[in-house]
Amino acid sequence: MKPLEKCLQLAVETKWKLSDHQCSMHSQMTRVINHINPHTVDQRCIDDCVLLIQRLWKNPTTARRVTNVFKSMIKAGQRYSELDAQLFVDPPRVQTVRRDAIPEEQVEQIRRIYDRHGATLLLMFDLVSKVGLRGFGSELTQLRVKDFHVARGTLKVSAKKGGHVITRKCPLNGTLVSELVSYINSRHLQGDDYLFVGREVSNLRTVWNSVVRSEVDPDLTPYQLRHSYATKLLRNGVPVHVVQRVLGHTNIQTTMQYAHVLDADLEKLKEVI
């Protein structure tokens, strides 16, 4: 058994023994070892593994989390003298996410752009901007007809976080409910059918990259629509714990990061008082 394989075995038998995430951590490290598994582990090997993790897991936050799993595995090997105690794992830095909202007038400008490109793209844009979806990613592509509750006017949204699927119910306004009903009926979609096909979501991204960034702002990202949604809720007096729920945040501190955008509103109060 090669050194990294032995480290993985030791981690599973000791440090990860009682962890709920043992299976996912084992799977992640097996994927790394399948690419890099030398007979001798030195610092260059460790650094190469960290770089490999960044290539295999493109999301910086996920890459850092997987690197910490790798670090835990290496420490298990060091604890039981399988590896040199001087070896160290340096997790990649994660840039702090700026939660900048897109001004409402720009959101309306973007909406008019999608209106020019057809009803389906406009409906997808409205769902992202008026439900607080995480950009044009899996939260949008994984939506099924059965997730839409017409009578309650809600949409069940699923997101995979930390190896777990977290669901939330998002409220829809009356116009969006009517548009979804008409869309589903026109396509004769059934319960397990996905609302949108891959080609349509691809077109949604293409319009953003080629038209929105050209006509509105080259630095805008679809994820900022979520920030705009959160900001609008807070500015209209929605309690922060309710905003946390509809955004699907497990930690309210994440939701509180949106509060900084309200500082401008506080400055405006000076003009009143």
Coordinates of C-alpha atoms in Angstrom, one line a residue:
M1 CA 0.0 0.0 0.0
K2 CA 1.4 3.4 -1.0
P3 CA 1.8 6.2 1.5
L4 CA -1.3 8.3 0.5
E5 CA -3.5 5.2 0.4
K6 CA -2.2 4.3 3.9
C7 CA -3.0 7.9 5.1
L8 CA -6.5 7.6 3.8
Q9 CA -7.0 4.3 5.6
L10 CA -5.8 5.8 8.8
A11 CA -8.0 8.8 8.5
V12 CA -11.1 6.7 7.9
E13 CA -10.2 4.4 10.9
T14 CA -9.4 7.3 13.3
K15 CA -10.1 11.0 12.6
W16 CA -13.2 10.4 10.3
K17 CA -14.6 7.4 12.1
L18 CA -17.6 9.2 13.6
S19 CA -18.0 11.8 10.9
D20 CA -21.3 12.1 9.0
H21 CA -19.3 13.1 6.0
Q22 CA -16.9 10.1 6.0
C23 CA -18.2 8.7 2.7
S24 CA -17.9 11.9 0.8
M25 CA -14.4 12.7 2.2
H26 CA -13.3 9.2 1.3
S27 CA -14.6 9.6 -2.2
Q28 CA -12.9 13.0 -2.6
M29 CA -9.5 11.7 -1.5
T30 CA -9.8 8.6 -3.6
R31 CA -10.3 10.9 -6.6
V32 CA -7.1 12.7 -5.7
I33 CA -5.1 9.6 -5.1
N34 CA -6.3 8.1 -8.5
H35 CA -4.4 11.0 -10.1
I36 CA -1.4 11.3 -7.8
N37 CA -0.1 8.3 -5.8
P38 CA 3.7 8.2 -5.6
H39 CA 5.8 5.7 -3.7
T40 CA 7.4 8.6 -1.8
V41 CA 5.5 11.6 -0.5
D42 CA 7.5 14.9 -0.3
Q43 CA 6.5 18.5 -0.2
R44 CA 6.4 18.8 -4.0
C45 CA 3.8 15.9 -4.0
I46 CA 1.7 17.7 -1.4
D47 CA 1.8 20.9 -3.4
D48 CA 0.9 19.1 -6.6
C49 CA -2.1 17.5 -4.8
V50 CA -3.3 21.0 -3.7
L51 CA -3.1 22.2 -7.3
L52 CA -4.9 19.1 -8.6
I53 CA -7.7 19.7 -6.1
Q54 CA -8.1 23.3 -7.5
R55 CA -8.3 21.9 -11.0
L56 CA -10.8 19.1 -10.1
W57 CA -13.0 21.4 -8.0
K58 CA -13.4 24.7 -9.8
N59 CA -15.4 26.5 -7.1
P60 CA -12.8 28.2 -4.8
T61 CA -14.8 27.5 -1.7
T62 CA -15.3 23.9 -2.5
A63 CA -11.6 23.5 -3.4
R64 CA -10.6 24.9 0.0
R65 CA -13.0 22.6 1.7
V66 CA -11.6 19.5 -0.1
T67 CA -8.0 20.7 0.6
N68 CA -8.8 20.8 4.3
V69 CA -10.0 17.2 4.0
F70 CA -6.7 16.4 2.3
K71 CA -4.9 18.2 5.1
S72 CA -6.7 16.1 7.7
M73 CA -5.7 13.0 5.8
I74 CA -2.1 14.0 5.7
K75 CA -2.1 14.8 9.5
A76 CA -3.4 11.3 10.1
G77 CA -0.4 9.9 8.2
Q78 CA 1.9 12.1 10.2
R79 CA 0.4 11.2 13.5
Y80 CA 1.1 7.5 12.9
S81 CA 4.5 8.1 11.4
E82 CA 3.6 7.2 7.8
L83 CA 4.7 10.7 6.6
D84 CA 7.4 13.2 7.5
A85 CA 6.1 15.5 10.2
Q86 CA 7.6 18.6 8.4
L87 CA 5.2 18.3 5.5
F88 CA 2.4 20.9 5.4
V89 CA -0.7 21.6 3.4
D90 CA -1.4 25.2 2.4
P91 CA -5.1 25.5 1.5
P92 CA -5.9 27.9 -1.4
R93 CA -7.1 31.4 -0.4
V94 CA -10.7 32.2 -1.0
Q95 CA -11.5 35.7 -2.1
T96 CA -14.1 37.4 -0.1
V97 CA -17.4 37.5 -2.0
R98 CA -18.6 41.0 -2.7
R99 CA -22.4 41.1 -2.2
D100 CA -23.0 44.0 -4.5
A101 CA -26.6 44.5 -5.7
I102 CA -27.4 45.5 -9.2
P103 CA -29.4 48.8 -9.2
E104 CA -33.1 48.4 -9.9
E105 CA -33.0 50.4 -13.0
Q106 CA -30.2 48.2 -14.4
V107 CA -32.3 45.1 -13.5
E108 CA -35.1 46.5 -15.5
Q109 CA -32.8 47.2 -18.4
I110 CA -31.6 43.6 -18.3
R111 CA -35.1 42.4 -18.2
R112 CA -35.9 44.4 -21.4
I113 CA -32.9 42.7 -23.1
Y114 CA -34.3 39.2 -22.3
D115 CA -37.7 40.3 -23.4
R116 CA -36.2 40.8 -26.8
H117 CA -34.9 37.3 -26.9
G118 CA -38.2 35.4 -26.2
A119 CA -40.7 34.5 -23.5
T120 CA -38.8 31.5 -22.2
L121 CA -35.6 33.4 -21.5
L122 CA -37.6 36.2 -19.9
L123 CA -39.3 33.7 -17.7
M124 CA -36.0 32.2 -16.6
F125 CA -34.6 35.6 -15.9
D126 CA -37.7 36.5 -13.8
L127 CA -37.3 33.4 -11.8
V128 CA -33.7 34.1 -11.0
S129 CA -34.2 37.8 -10.2
K130 CA -37.5 37.5 -8.4
V131 CA -37.0 34.3 -6.4
G132 CA -33.3 34.8 -5.4
L133 CA -31.8 31.8 -7.2
R134 CA -28.1 31.4 -7.2
G135 CA -27.4 32.7 -10.7
F136 CA -27.9 30.5 -13.8
G137 CA -26.7 27.3 -12.1
S138 CA -28.2 24.1 -10.8
E139 CA -30.9 25.8 -8.7
L140 CA -32.4 26.8 -12.0
T141 CA -31.6 23.8 -14.2
Q142 CA -32.8 21.3 -11.6
L143 CA -36.3 22.9 -11.2
R144 CA -39.1 20.4 -12.0
V145 CA -42.8 20.9 -12.5
K146 CA -43.6 19.2 -9.2
D147 CA -41.6 21.8 -7.4
F148 CA -44.2 24.4 -8.3
H149 CA -47.2 24.7 -6.0
V150 CA -49.8 26.7 -7.9
A151 CA -52.4 27.1 -5.0
R152 CA -49.7 28.3 -2.5
G153 CA -47.8 30.3 -5.1
T154 CA -44.5 28.8 -4.0
L155 CA -41.5 27.2 -5.7
K156 CA -39.4 24.5 -4.0
V157 CA -35.7 25.2 -4.7
S158 CA -33.0 22.6 -4.0
A159 CA -29.3 23.4 -3.4
K160 CA -26.4 21.0 -2.6
K161 CA -24.3 22.4 0.2
G162 CA -21.6 20.5 2.0
G163 CA -22.7 17.2 0.5
H164 CA -26.3 17.7 1.7
V165 CA -29.3 18.7 -0.4
I166 CA -31.0 21.7 1.3
T167 CA -34.5 22.7 0.1
R168 CA -36.4 25.9 0.6
K169 CA -39.8 27.3 -0.4
C170 CA -39.7 30.6 -2.3
P171 CA -42.8 32.8 -2.7
L172 CA -43.9 33.9 -6.2
N173 CA -45.9 36.9 -7.0
G174 CA -49.2 36.6 -8.9
T175 CA -47.7 37.5 -12.3
L176 CA -45.0 34.9 -12.0
V177 CA -47.5 32.2 -11.0
S178 CA -49.6 33.0 -14.0
E179 CA -46.6 33.0 -16.4
L180 CA -45.4 29.6 -15.0
V181 CA -48.8 28.0 -15.4
S182 CA -49.1 29.2 -19.0
Y183 CA -45.6 28.0 -19.7
I184 CA -46.2 24.6 -18.2
N185 CA -49.5 24.1 -20.0
S186 CA -48.2 25.3 -23.4
R187 CA -45.4 22.7 -23.2
H188 CA -47.6 19.9 -21.7
L189 CA -45.1 19.3 -19.0
Q190 CA -45.7 16.8 -16.2
G191 CA -44.7 16.4 -12.6
D192 CA -41.2 15.0 -13.0
D193 CA -40.3 17.0 -16.1
Y194 CA -37.7 19.6 -15.8
L195 CA -39.0 23.1 -16.4
F196 CA -36.1 24.1 -18.7
V197 CA -33.8 22.2 -21.0
G198 CA -30.0 22.6 -21.1
R199 CA -30.1 24.5 -24.5
E200 CA -32.4 27.2 -23.1
V201 CA -30.2 27.7 -20.0
S202 CA -27.2 27.9 -22.3
N203 CA -28.9 30.6 -24.3
L204 CA -29.7 32.5 -21.1
R205 CA -26.0 32.6 -20.3
T206 CA -25.0 33.5 -23.9
V207 CA -27.3 36.5 -23.9
W208 CA -25.9 37.7 -20.5
N209 CA -22.3 37.3 -21.7
S210 CA -22.7 38.8 -25.2
V211 CA -25.5 41.4 -24.8
V212 CA -26.0 42.3 -21.1
R213 CA -22.3 42.8 -20.5
S214 CA -22.1 44.9 -23.7
E215 CA -25.2 47.1 -23.2
V216 CA -25.3 47.4 -19.4
D217 CA -22.0 46.7 -17.6
P218 CA -19.2 44.3 -18.6
D219 CA -18.5 43.4 -14.9
L220 CA -22.0 42.2 -13.9
T221 CA -22.6 38.6 -13.0
P222 CA -25.9 36.7 -12.8
Y223 CA -25.3 35.9 -9.1
Q224 CA -25.6 39.6 -8.3
L225 CA -29.3 39.3 -9.1
R226 CA -29.6 37.3 -5.9
H227 CA -27.9 40.1 -4.0
S228 CA -30.4 42.6 -5.6
Y229 CA -33.3 40.4 -4.4
A230 CA -32.0 40.2 -0.9
T231 CA -31.4 43.9 -0.8
K232 CA -34.9 44.7 -2.0
L233 CA -36.4 42.4 0.7
L234 CA -34.4 44.1 3.5
R235 CA -35.1 47.6 2.2
N236 CA -38.8 46.8 2.3
G237 CA -38.7 45.8 5.9
V238 CA -38.7 42.0 5.6
P239 CA -37.2 40.6 8.8
V240 CA -33.7 39.2 8.4
H241 CA -34.6 35.8 9.6
V242 CA -37.3 35.6 6.9
V243 CA -34.8 36.7 4.3
Q244 CA -32.4 34.0 5.6
R245 CA -35.1 31.4 5.0
V246 CA -36.1 32.3 1.4
L247 CA -32.4 32.6 0.4
G248 CA -31.6 29.2 1.9
H249 CA -28.8 30.3 4.2
T250 CA -28.0 27.9 7.0
N251 CA -26.2 30.6 8.9
I252 CA -27.9 34.0 9.6
Q253 CA -24.4 35.6 9.5
T254 CA -24.4 35.0 5.8
T255 CA -27.6 36.9 5.4
M256 CA -26.3 39.7 7.6
Q257 CA -23.6 40.4 5.1
Y258 CA -26.2 41.9 2.9
A259 CA -27.0 44.5 5.5
H260 CA -23.9 46.5 4.5
V261 CA -25.6 47.6 1.4
L262 CA -28.2 49.5 3.5
D263 CA -25.5 51.9 4.8
A264 CA -26.3 54.2 1.9
D265 CA -29.9 54.3 3.2
L266 CA -28.6 55.4 6.6
E267 CA -26.7 58.2 4.9
K268 CA -29.9 59.4 3.3
L269 CA -31.6 59.7 6.7
K270 CA -29.2 62.5 7.5
E271 CA -30.9 64.6 4.9
V272 CA -34.2 64.0 6.6
I273 CA -33.2 64.6 10.2

